[in-house]
Coordinates of N, CA and C and ligand atoms in Angstrom, one line a residue:
M293 N 14.0 11.4 -1.3 CA 12.8 10.6 -1.3 C 12.7 9.9 -2.6
R294 N 13.2 10.5 -3.7 CA 13.3 9.7 -4.9 C 14.1 8.5 -4.8
V295 N 15.2 8.6 -4.1 CA 16.1 7.5 -3.9 C 15.5 6.4 -3.1
S296 N 14.9 6.7 -1.9 CA 14.3 5.7 -1.1 C 13.1 5.1 -1.8
S297 N 12.3 5.9 -2.5 CA 11.1 5.4 -3.2 C 11.5 4.4 -4.3
R298 N 12.6 4.7 -5.0 CA 13.1 3.9 -6.1 C 13.5 2.5 -5.5
I299 N 14.2 2.5 -4.4 CA 14.6 1.3 -3.7 C 13.3 0.4 -3.4
V300 N 12.3 1.1 -2.9 CA 11.1 0.3 -2.5 C 10.5 -0.3 -3.8
A301 N 10.4 0.5 -4.9 CA 9.8 0.0 -6.1 C 10.6 -1.2 -6.7
E302 N 11.9 -1.1 -6.7 CA 12.8 -2.2 -7.2 C 12.5 -3.5 -6.4
I303 N 12.4 -3.3 -5.1 CA 12.3 -4.6 -4.3 C 10.9 -5.1 -4.4
L304 N 9.9 -4.3 -4.5 CA 8.5 -4.8 -4.7 C 8.4 -5.5 -6.1
L305 N 9.1 -5.0 -7.1 CA 9.1 -5.7 -8.4 C 9.7 -7.1 -8.3
L306 N 10.8 -7.2 -7.5 CA 11.4 -8.5 -7.3 C 10.4 -9.4 -6.5
L307 N 9.8 -8.9 -5.5 CA 8.8 -9.7 -4.7 C 7.7 -10.2 -5.6
N308 N 7.3 -9.3 -6.5 CA 6.2 -9.7 -7.4 C 6.5 -11.0 -8.2
D309 N 7.8 -11.1 -8.6 CA 8.2 -12.4 -9.3 C 8.4 -13.5 -8.3
L310 N 8.8 -13.2 -7.1 CA 9.2 -14.3 -6.2 C 7.9 -14.9 -5.5
A311 N 6.8 -14.2 -5.5 CA 5.6 -14.7 -4.8 C 4.9 -15.7 -5.6
Q312 N 5.5 -16.9 -5.6 CA 4.9 -18.1 -6.3 C 4.4 -19.1 -5.3
P313 N 3.6 -20.0 -5.8 CA 3.1 -21.1 -4.9 C 4.3 -21.8 -4.3
G314 N 4.2 -22.2 -3.0 CA 5.3 -22.9 -2.3 C 6.2 -22.0 -1.5
V315 N 6.2 -20.7 -1.8 CA 7.1 -19.8 -1.1 C 6.4 -19.4 0.2
T316 N 7.2 -19.2 1.3 CA 6.6 -18.7 2.5 C 6.7 -17.2 2.5
T317 N 5.8 -16.5 3.3 CA 5.9 -15.1 3.4 C 7.1 -14.6 4.3
L318 N 7.6 -15.5 5.1 CA 8.9 -15.2 5.8 C 10.1 -15.2 4.9
D319 N 10.0 -16.1 3.9 CA 11.1 -16.0 2.8 C 11.0 -14.6 2.1
L320 N 9.9 -14.2 1.8 CA 9.7 -12.9 1.1 C 10.2 -11.7 2.0
N321 N 9.9 -11.8 3.3 CA 10.3 -10.8 4.3 C 11.8 -10.8 4.4
D322 N 12.4 -11.9 4.5 CA 13.9 -12.0 4.6 C 14.6 -11.4 3.4
F323 N 14.0 -11.8 2.2 CA 14.6 -11.3 1.0 C 14.5 -9.7 0.9
A324 N 13.3 -9.2 1.2 CA 13.1 -7.7 1.2 C 14.1 -7.0 2.2
D325 N 14.2 -7.6 3.4 CA 15.1 -7.0 4.4 C 16.5 -6.9 3.9
A326 N 17.0 -8.0 3.3 CA 18.4 -8.1 2.8 C 18.6 -7.2 1.6
E327 N 17.6 -7.1 0.7 CA 17.8 -6.3 -0.4 C 17.8 -4.8 -0.1
A328 N 17.1 -4.4 1.0 CA 17.1 -3.0 1.4 C 18.5 -2.7 2.0
V329 N 19.1 -3.6 2.7 CA 20.4 -3.4 3.3 C 21.5 -3.3 2.2
R330 N 21.3 -4.2 1.2 CA 22.3 -4.3 0.1 C 22.3 -3.0 -0.7
R331 N 21.2 -2.2 -0.6 CA 21.1 -0.9 -1.3 C 21.4 0.3 -0.4
G332 N 22.0 0.0 0.8 CA 22.4 1.1 1.7 C 21.2 1.7 2.4
S333 N 20.1 1.0 2.5 CA 18.9 1.5 3.2 C 18.5 0.5 4.3
K334 N 17.5 0.8 5.0 CA 16.9 -0.1 5.9 C 15.4 -0.1 6.0
S335 N 14.9 -1.2 6.4 CA 13.4 -1.3 6.5 C 12.8 -0.2 7.3
A336 N 11.7 0.4 6.8 CA 11.0 1.4 7.5 C 10.1 0.9 8.6
F337 N 9.8 -0.4 8.5 CA 8.7 -0.9 9.3 C 9.3 -1.6 10.6
K338 N 10.5 -2.3 10.4 CA 11.0 -3.0 11.5 C 11.3 -2.1 12.7
G339 N 10.7 -2.4 13.8 CA 10.8 -1.5 15.0 C 9.8 -0.4 15.1
Y340 N 9.0 -0.2 14.0 CA 8.0 0.8 14.1 C 6.8 0.4 14.9
S341 N 6.6 1.1 16.0 CA 5.5 0.7 17.0 C 5.6 -0.7 17.4
G342 N 6.9 -1.2 17.5 CA 7.1 -2.6 17.9 C 6.9 -3.7 16.9
Y343 N 6.7 -3.3 15.6 CA 6.5 -4.2 14.5 C 7.9 -4.9 14.3
K344 N 7.8 -6.3 14.1 CA 9.1 -7.0 14.1 C 9.6 -7.4 12.8
Y345 N 8.9 -7.1 11.7 CA 9.2 -7.5 10.4 C 9.5 -6.3 9.4
A346 N 10.2 -6.7 8.3 CA 10.5 -5.7 7.3 C 9.3 -5.4 6.4
L347 N 8.5 -6.5 6.3 CA 7.4 -6.5 5.2 C 6.1 -6.8 5.9
C348 N 5.0 -6.3 5.3 CA 3.7 -6.8 5.7 C 3.2 -7.7 4.6
C349 N 2.7 -8.8 4.9 CA 2.2 -9.8 3.9 C 0.8 -10.2 4.3
S350 N -0.2 -9.7 3.6 CA -1.6 -9.9 3.9 C -2.3 -10.8 2.8
I351 N -2.8 -11.9 3.2 CA -3.2 -12.9 2.2 C -4.8 -13.0 2.3
N352 N -5.4 -12.9 1.1 CA -6.8 -13.1 0.9 C -7.7 -12.2 1.7
D353 N -8.3 -12.6 2.8 CA -9.2 -11.8 3.6 C -8.4 -10.9 4.5
Q354 N -7.1 -11.0 4.6 CA -6.2 -10.1 5.4 C -6.1 -8.8 4.6
V355 N -6.4 -7.7 5.3 CA -6.4 -6.4 4.6 C -5.0 -5.8 4.6
I356 N -4.5 -5.6 5.8 CA -3.1 -5.0 5.9 C -2.5 -5.6 7.2
H357 N -1.1 -5.3 7.3 CA -0.4 -5.7 8.5 C -0.3 -7.2 8.8
G358 N -0.5 -8.0 7.8 CA -0.3 -9.5 7.9 C 1.2 -9.7 8.3
L359 N 1.4 -10.6 9.3 CA 2.7 -10.9 9.7 C 3.4 -12.0 8.9
P360 N 4.6 -11.8 8.4 CA 5.3 -12.8 7.7 C 5.4 -14.1 8.6
S361 N 5.2 -15.3 7.9 CA 5.2 -16.5 8.7 C 5.7 -17.7 7.8
K362 N 5.6 -18.9 8.3 CA 6.0 -20.1 7.5 C 4.8 -20.5 6.6
R363 N 3.7 -19.8 6.6 CA 2.6 -20.1 5.7 C 3.1 -20.1 4.3
R364 N 2.8 -21.2 3.5 CA 3.2 -21.2 2.1 C 2.1 -20.7 1.2
L365 N 2.5 -19.9 0.3 CA 1.5 -19.4 -0.7 C 1.0 -20.5 -1.5
V366 N -0.3 -20.5 -1.9 CA -0.8 -21.5 -2.8 C -1.4 -20.8 -4.0
S367 N -1.5 -21.5 -5.1 CA -2.1 -20.9 -6.3 C -3.6 -20.5 -6.0
G368 N -3.9 -19.3 -6.4 CA -5.3 -18.7 -6.1 C -5.2 -17.7 -5.0
D369 N -4.2 -17.7 -4.2 CA -4.0 -16.6 -3.2 C -3.9 -15.3 -3.8
I370 N -4.4 -14.2 -3.1 CA -3.9 -12.9 -3.4 C -3.1 -12.4 -2.2
L371 N -1.9 -11.8 -2.5 CA -1.0 -11.5 -1.5 C -0.7 -10.0 -1.6
S372 N -1.1 -9.2 -0.5 CA -0.7 -7.8 -0.5 C 0.6 -7.7 0.2
V373 N 1.6 -7.1 -0.4 CA 2.9 -6.8 0.2 C 3.0 -5.3 0.3
D374 N 3.4 -4.9 1.5 CA 3.6 -3.5 1.8 C 5.0 -3.3 2.4
F375 N 5.7 -2.4 1.8 CA 7.2 -2.3 2.1 C 7.6 -0.8 2.1
G376 N 8.5 -0.5 3.0 CA 9.0 0.9 3.1 C 10.5 0.8 3.5
V377 N 11.3 1.8 3.0 CA 12.6 1.9 3.5 C 13.0 3.3 3.9
L378 N 14.0 3.4 4.7 CA 14.7 4.7 5.1 C 16.0 4.7 4.5
K379 N 16.3 5.8 3.7 CA 17.6 5.9 3.1 C 18.1 7.4 3.3
D380 N 19.2 7.6 3.9 CA 19.7 9.0 4.0 C 18.7 10.0 4.6
G381 N 18.0 9.5 5.6 CA 17.1 10.3 6.3 C 15.7 10.5 5.8
Y382 N 15.4 9.8 4.6 CA 14.1 10.0 4.0 C 13.4 8.6 3.7
Y383 N 12.1 8.6 3.8 CA 11.3 7.4 3.7 C 10.7 7.3 2.3
G384 N 10.5 6.0 1.9 CA 9.6 5.7 0.8 C 8.7 4.6 1.2
D385 N 7.5 4.5 0.6 CA 6.5 3.5 1.1 C 5.6 3.1 -0.1
A386 N 5.4 1.8 -0.3 CA 4.5 1.4 -1.4 C 3.9 0.0 -1.1
A387 N 2.9 -0.3 -1.8 CA 2.3 -1.7 -1.7 C 1.6 -2.1 -3.0
L388 N 1.5 -3.4 -3.1 CA 0.7 -3.9 -4.2 C 0.2 -5.3 -3.8
T389 N -0.9 -5.7 -4.5 CA -1.5 -7.0 -4.3 C -1.1 -7.9 -5.5
I390 N -0.5 -9.0 -5.2 CA 0.1 -9.9 -6.2 C -0.8 -11.1 -6.3
P391 N -1.2 -11.5 -7.6 CA -1.9 -12.7 -7.8 C -0.9 -13.9 -7.7
V392 N -1.2 -14.9 -6.9 CA -0.3 -16.0 -6.8 C -0.8 -17.2 -7.7
G393 N 0.0 -17.6 -8.7 CA -0.5 -18.7 -9.6 C -1.7 -18.2 -10.4
T394 N -2.7 -19.0 -10.4 CA -4.0 -18.6 -11.1 C -5.0 -18.2 -10.1
I395 N -5.6 -17.0 -10.3 CA -6.6 -16.6 -9.3 C -8.0 -16.5 -10.0
S396 N -9.0 -16.4 -9.2 CA -10.4 -16.4 -9.7 C -10.6 -15.1 -10.5
D397 N -11.7 -15.1 -11.3 CA -12.0 -13.9 -12.0 C -12.5 -12.8 -11.0
S398 N -13.1 -13.2 -9.9 CA -13.6 -12.2 -9.0 C -12.4 -11.5 -8.3
A399 N -11.4 -12.3 -8.0 CA -10.2 -11.8 -7.3 C -9.5 -10.8 -8.3
R400 N -9.4 -11.3 -9.6 CA -8.7 -10.5 -10.6 C -9.4 -9.1 -10.7
R401 N -10.7 -9.1 -10.7 CA -11.5 -7.9 -10.8 C -11.2 -6.9 -9.6
L402 N -11.2 -7.5 -8.4 CA -10.9 -6.7 -7.2 C -9.5 -6.0 -7.3
L403 N -8.5 -6.8 -7.8 CA -7.2 -6.3 -7.9 C -7.2 -5.1 -8.9
S404 N -7.8 -5.3 -10.1 CA -7.7 -4.3 -11.1 C -8.5 -3.1 -10.7
V405 N -9.6 -3.2 -10.0 CA -10.4 -2.0 -9.5 C -9.6 -1.3 -8.5
T406 N -8.9 -2.0 -7.6 CA -8.1 -1.3 -6.5 C -7.0 -0.6 -7.1
K407 N -6.2 -1.2 -8.0 CA -5.1 -0.6 -8.7 C -5.5 0.7 -9.4
D408 N -6.6 0.5 -10.2 CA -7.1 1.6 -11.0 C -7.7 2.8 -10.2
S409 N -8.2 2.4 -9.0 CA -8.6 3.5 -8.1 C -7.5 4.4 -7.6
L410 N -6.3 3.7 -7.4 CA -5.1 4.5 -7.0 C -4.6 5.3 -8.2
V411 N -4.6 4.8 -9.4 CA -4.1 5.5 -10.6 C -5.0 6.7 -10.8
T412 N -6.3 6.5 -10.6 CA -7.3 7.6 -10.8 C -7.1 8.7 -9.7
A413 N -6.9 8.3 -8.5 CA -6.8 9.2 -7.4 C -5.5 10.0 -7.5
I414 N -4.5 9.4 -8.0 CA -3.2 10.1 -8.1 C -3.3 11.3 -9.0
E415 N -4.2 11.2 -10.0 CA -4.4 12.4 -10.9 C -4.8 13.6 -10.2
Y416 N -5.4 13.5 -9.0 CA -5.9 14.6 -8.3 C -4.8 15.2 -7.4
A417 N -3.6 14.6 -7.3 CA -2.5 15.1 -6.5 C -1.8 16.3 -7.2
R418 N -2.5 17.4 -7.4 CA -2.0 18.5 -8.1 C -2.1 19.8 -7.3
P419 N -1.2 20.8 -7.5 CA -1.3 22.1 -6.8 C -2.6 22.7 -7.0
G420 N -3.2 23.2 -6.0 CA -4.5 23.9 -6.1 C -5.7 23.0 -5.7
N421 N -5.6 21.7 -5.9 CA -6.6 20.8 -5.5 C -6.6 20.7 -3.9
R422 N -7.8 20.2 -3.4 CA -7.8 19.9 -2.0 C -7.5 18.5 -1.7
L423 N -7.0 18.2 -0.5 CA -6.7 16.9 -0.1 C -7.8 15.9 -0.4
S424 N -9.0 16.2 0.0 CA -10.1 15.3 -0.1 C -10.6 15.0 -1.5
D425 N -10.1 15.8 -2.5 CA -10.3 15.4 -3.9 C -9.8 14.1 -4.2
I426 N -8.6 13.8 -3.6 CA -8.0 12.4 -3.7 C -8.9 11.4 -3.1
S427 N -9.3 11.6 -1.8 CA -10.1 10.7 -1.1 C -11.4 10.4 -1.9
N428 N -12.1 11.4 -2.3 CA -13.3 11.3 -3.0 C -13.1 10.5 -4.3
A429 N -12.0 10.7 -5.0 CA -11.8 10.0 -6.3 C -11.7 8.5 -6.1
V430 N -11.1 8.1 -5.0 CA -11.0 6.6 -4.7 C -12.4 6.1 -4.4
Q431 N -13.1 6.8 -3.5 CA -14.4 6.3 -3.1 C -15.4 6.2 -4.3
V432 N -15.5 7.2 -5.1 CA -16.4 7.2 -6.3 C -16.0 6.0 -7.2
Y433 N -14.7 5.9 -7.5 CA -14.3 4.9 -8.4 C -14.7 3.5 -7.9
V434 N -14.4 3.3 -6.7 CA -14.5 1.9 -6.1 C -16.0 1.6 -5.8
E435 N -16.8 2.5 -5.3 CA -18.2 2.2 -4.9 C -19.0 2.0 -6.2
S436 N -18.7 2.8 -7.2 CA -19.5 2.6 -8.4 C -19.3 1.3 -9.1
R437 N -18.2 0.6 -8.7 CA -17.9 -0.8 -9.2 C -18.3 -1.9 -8.2
G438 N -19.0 -1.5 -7.1 CA -19.6 -2.5 -6.2 C -18.7 -2.9 -5.1
Y439 N -17.5 -2.3 -4.9 CA -16.6 -2.6 -3.8 C -16.7 -1.6 -2.7
S440 N -16.1 -1.9 -1.6 CA -16.1 -0.9 -0.5 C -14.7 -0.5 0.0
V441 N -14.7 0.7 0.6 CA -13.5 1.4 1.0 C -13.3 1.2 2.5
V442 N -12.1 0.6 2.9 CA -11.8 0.5 4.3 C -11.7 1.9 4.9
R443 N -12.4 2.1 6.1 CA -12.5 3.4 6.7 C -11.4 3.5 7.8
D444 N -11.1 2.4 8.5 CA -10.3 2.5 9.7 C -8.8 2.7 9.5
F445 N -8.3 2.7 8.3 CA -6.9 3.0 8.0 C -6.9 3.9 6.8
V446 N -5.8 4.7 6.8 CA -5.8 5.8 5.8 C -4.3 6.0 5.3
G447 N -4.2 6.7 4.2 CA -2.9 7.1 3.7 C -2.4 8.3 4.5
H448 N -1.2 8.8 4.1 CA -0.5 9.7 5.0 C 0.6 10.5 4.2
G449 N 0.9 11.7 4.8 CA 2.1 12.4 4.3 C 3.3 11.5 4.7
I450 N 4.5 11.8 4.0 CA 5.7 11.0 4.2 C 6.9 11.9 3.9
G451 N 8.0 11.6 4.6 CA 9.2 12.5 4.4 C 10.3 12.0 5.3
R452 N 10.6 12.8 6.3 CA 11.6 12.5 7.3 C 11.0 11.5 8.3
N453 N 9.7 11.3 8.2 CA 9.0 10.3 9.0 C 8.2 9.4 8.1
L454 N 8.0 8.2 8.5 CA 7.1 7.3 7.7 C 5.7 7.8 7.6
H455 N 5.2 8.3 8.7 CA 3.8 8.8 8.8 C 3.9 10.3 9.2
E456 N 3.5 11.2 8.3 CA 3.4 12.6 8.6 C 2.0 13.0 8.3
S457 N 1.7 14.2 8.8 CA 0.4 14.8 8.4 C 0.4 15.2 6.9
P458 N -0.6 15.2 6.2 CA -2.0 14.9 6.7 C -2.3 13.5 6.5
Q459 N -3.4 13.0 7.3 CA -4.0 11.7 7.0 C -4.8 11.8 5.7
I460 N -4.8 10.7 5.0 CA -5.5 10.7 3.7 C -6.5 9.6 3.6
P461 N -7.7 9.8 4.1 CA -8.7 8.8 4.0 C -9.0 8.5 2.5
N462 N -9.6 7.3 2.2 CA -9.9 6.9 0.9 C -11.4 7.1 0.6
Y463 N -12.0 8.0 1.4 CA -13.5 8.3 1.2 C -13.7 9.7 1.7
G464 N -14.9 10.2 1.3 CA -15.3 11.5 1.8 C -15.7 12.4 0.7
P465 N -16.3 13.6 1.0 CA -16.7 14.5 0.0 C -15.5 15.2 -0.6
P466 N -15.6 15.7 -1.8 CA -14.4 16.5 -2.4 C -14.4 17.9 -1.8
G467 N -13.3 18.6 -2.1 CA -13.2 20.0 -1.8 C -12.9 20.4 -0.4
K468 N -12.5 19.4 0.4 CA -12.1 19.7 1.9 C -10.7 19.4 2.1
G469 N -10.2 19.9 3.3 CA -8.8 19.6 3.7 C -7.9 20.6 3.2
V470 N -6.6 20.3 3.4 CA -5.5 21.2 3.0 C -5.5 21.4 1.5
R471 N -5.1 22.6 1.1 CA -4.8 22.8 -0.4 C -3.5 22.2 -0.7
L472 N -3.4 21.5 -1.8 CA -2.2 20.8 -2.2 C -1.2 21.8 -2.8
K473 N 0.1 21.7 -2.4 CA 1.1 22.6 -2.9 C 2.3 21.8 -3.5
A474 N 3.0 22.3 -4.5 CA 4.1 21.7 -5.0 C 5.1 21.4 -3.9
G475 N 5.7 20.2 -3.9 CA 6.7 19.9 -2.8 C 6.1 19.0 -1.8
M476 N 4.8 18.9 -1.7 CA 4.2 17.9 -0.7 C 4.4 16.5 -1.3
V477 N 4.6 15.6 -0.4 CA 4.8 14.1 -0.8 C 3.8 13.3 0.1
L478 N 3.0 12.5 -0.7 CA 1.8 11.8 -0.1 C 2.0 10.3 -0.3
A479 N 1.7 9.5 0.7 CA 1.5 8.1 0.5 C 0.0 7.8 0.4
I480 N -0.4 7.5 -0.9 CA -1.9 7.3 -1.1 C -2.1 5.8 -1.2
E481 N -3.0 5.3 -0.4 CA -3.1 3.8 -0.3 C -4.5 3.3 -0.1
P482 N -5.2 3.1 -1.2 CA -6.6 2.5 -1.0 C -6.5 1.1 -0.6
M483 N -7.3 0.7 0.4 CA -7.5 -0.6 0.9 C -9.0 -0.9 0.6
I484 N -9.2 -1.9 -0.3 CA -10.5 -2.1 -0.9 C -11.0 -3.5 -0.6
N485 N -12.3 -3.6 -0.1 CA -12.9 -4.9 0.2 C -13.9 -5.3 -0.8
Q486 N -14.0 -6.6 -1.0 CA -14.9 -7.2 -1.9 C -16.4 -6.9 -1.5
H487 N -16.6 -7.1 -0.2 CA -18.0 -6.9 0.3 C -18.0 -5.7 1.3
G488 N -18.3 -6.0 2.6 CA -18.4 -4.8 3.5 C -17.1 -4.1 3.8
H489 N -17.2 -2.9 4.3 CA -15.9 -2.2 4.6 C -15.3 -2.5 6.0
A490 N -16.1 -3.2 6.8 CA -15.7 -3.4 8.2 C -14.4 -4.3 8.3
V491 N -13.5 -4.0 9.2 CA -12.3 -4.8 9.4 C -12.2 -5.1 10.9
T492 N -11.4 -6.1 11.2 CA -11.2 -6.6 12.5 C -9.7 -6.8 12.7
V493 N -9.1 -6.3 13.8 CA -7.7 -6.6 14.1 C -7.6 -7.8 15.0
L494 N -6.8 -8.8 14.6 CA -6.7 -10.1 15.3 C -6.0 -9.9 16.6
D495 N -6.0 -11.0 17.4 CA -5.4 -10.9 18.7 C -3.8 -10.7 18.7
D496 N -3.2 -10.9 17.6 CA -1.7 -10.6 17.5 C -1.5 -9.1 17.5
G497 N -2.6 -8.3 17.5 CA -2.4 -6.8 17.6 C -2.1 -6.2 16.2
W498 N -1.9 -7.0 15.2 CA -1.5 -6.4 13.9 C -2.4 -6.8 12.7
T499 N -2.5 -8.2 12.5 CA -3.2 -8.7 11.4 C -4.6 -8.1 11.3
T500 N -4.9 -7.4 10.2 CA -6.2 -6.8 10.0 C -7.0 -7.5 8.9
V501 N -8.2 -8.1 9.2 CA -8.9 -8.9 8.3 C -10.3 -8.3 8.0
T502 N -10.9 -8.7 6.9 CA -12.3 -8.2 6.7 C -13.1 -9.0 7.7
T503 N -14.1 -8.2 8.2 CA -15.0 -8.8 9.3 C -15.8 -9.9 8.6
D504 N -16.2 -9.7 7.4 CA -17.2 -10.7 6.7 C -16.4 -11.8 6.0
G505 N -15.1 -11.8 6.0 CA -14.3 -12.9 5.4 C -14.1 -12.7 3.9
G506 N -14.6 -11.6 3.3 CA -14.4 -11.3 1.9 C -12.9 -11.0 1.6
L507 N -12.6 -11.0 0.3 CA -11.2 -10.7 -0.1 C -11.0 -9.2 0.1
S508 N -9.7 -8.8 0.1 CA -9.3 -7.4 0.2 C -8.0 -7.2 -0.6
A509 N -7.9 -6.0 -1.1 CA -6.7 -5.6 -1.9 C -6.1 -4.3 -1.5
H510 N -4.9 -4.0 -1.7 CA -4.2 -2.8 -1.3 C -3.1 -2.4 -2.3
F511 N -3.2 -1.2 -2.8 CA -2.1 -0.7 -3.6 C -1.7 0.7 -3.0
E512 N -0.4 1.0 -3.0 CA 0.0 2.3 -2.5 C 1.2 2.8 -3.3
H513 N 1.2 4.1 -3.5 CA 2.4 4.8 -4.0 C 2.8 6.0 -3.2
T514 N 4.1 6.3 -3.2 CA 4.6 7.6 -2.6 C 4.6 8.5 -3.8
V515 N 3.8 9.6 -3.7 CA 3.6 10.6 -4.8 C 4.0 12.0 -4.4
A516 N 4.8 12.6 -5.3 CA 5.2 14.0 -5.0 C 4.2 14.9 -5.8
V517 N 3.7 16.0 -5.2 CA 2.9 17.0 -5.9 C 3.9 18.0 -6.5
T518 N 3.9 18.1 -7.8 CA 4.8 19.1 -8.5 C 4.0 20.1 -9.3
E519 N 4.6 21.1 -9.8 CA 4.0 22.1 -10.7 C 3.5 21.4 -12.0
H520 N 4.2 20.3 -12.3 CA 3.8 19.6 -13.6 C 2.8 18.5 -13.3
G521 N 2.3 18.4 -12.1 CA 1.4 17.4 -11.8 C 2.0 16.3 -10.9
P522 N 1.3 15.2 -10.7 CA 1.8 14.2 -9.8 C 3.0 13.4 -10.3
D523 N 3.9 13.2 -9.4 CA 5.2 12.4 -9.8 C 5.2 11.2 -8.9
I524 N 5.0 10.0 -9.5 CA 4.9 8.8 -8.7 C 6.3 8.3 -8.4
L525 N 6.8 8.5 -7.2 CA 8.2 8.2 -6.9 C 8.4 6.7 -6.7
T526 N 7.4 5.9 -6.4 CA 7.6 4.5 -6.3 C 7.0 3.7 -7.5
K527 N 7.0 4.4 -8.7 CA 6.5 3.7 -9.9 C 7.4 2.5 -10.2
L528 N 6.7 1.4 -10.4 CA 7.5 0.2 -10.7 C 8.1 0.1 -12.1
Ligands
LIG854 N1 3.0 0.3 5.4 C1 2.1 0.9 6.3 C2 1.7 2.2 5.7 O1 1.6 2.1 4.5 C3 2.7 1.0 7.7 C4 3.1 -0.3 8.2 S1 2.9 -0.3 9.9 C5 4.3 -1.1 10.4 O2 1.6 3.2 6.3 F1 4.3 -1.1 11.7 F2 4.3 -2.2 9.8 F3 5.3 -0.4 10.0
LIG855 CO1 1.8 3.9 3.9

């Protein structure tokens, strides 16, 4: 899982630089797909539940599962890229929201709060804690700063499958759910909206947007629970 997660991190770092005004999200998809193969791995998403792409590219009010297309990025966009690979039987999965060109102050604030909510929550991925301590940490961090937590999609365990139990909501009271143990690996992934938490899935069956049209951001890491604390396997 360290190996697959490292590949994901490397490719996301390259995408972070490539996501400039004028580039299409299909260009980014094809790049990520080829880079995964070049590293002896393959996309975790292509073929998953009928998904046809290696990458999810969600722009502005798109929350998750945006489909790569010929749409060109423009300065001011925020682009959430979500990527996973399978290497030697194990999965890695991560996401980040990239500012394209120059973005507004309000967009910048959303990105920084979403990223910091993930960093804060990861600190709770320690033996002896309960699963929902992670969930609660995201919710408290985000809501105290005036944003809202998407309810309809959650993080997940990860390993020999992309999605394993437990589900990891980004909201809820602390002290509930399974007790965390060294050796567990979790994909923690806050999806945070500027305004209301409601989301709508478009007719393509995938693209998930904010119902009110506000911006949304998404950061995700694959994190191992160890005796020494959280180990971020997809750290960039
Ligand atoms: N990346 C998503 C996750 O973080 C899963 C993508 S769904 C897929 O769990 F169909 F695109 F694979
Ligand atoms: Co995930």
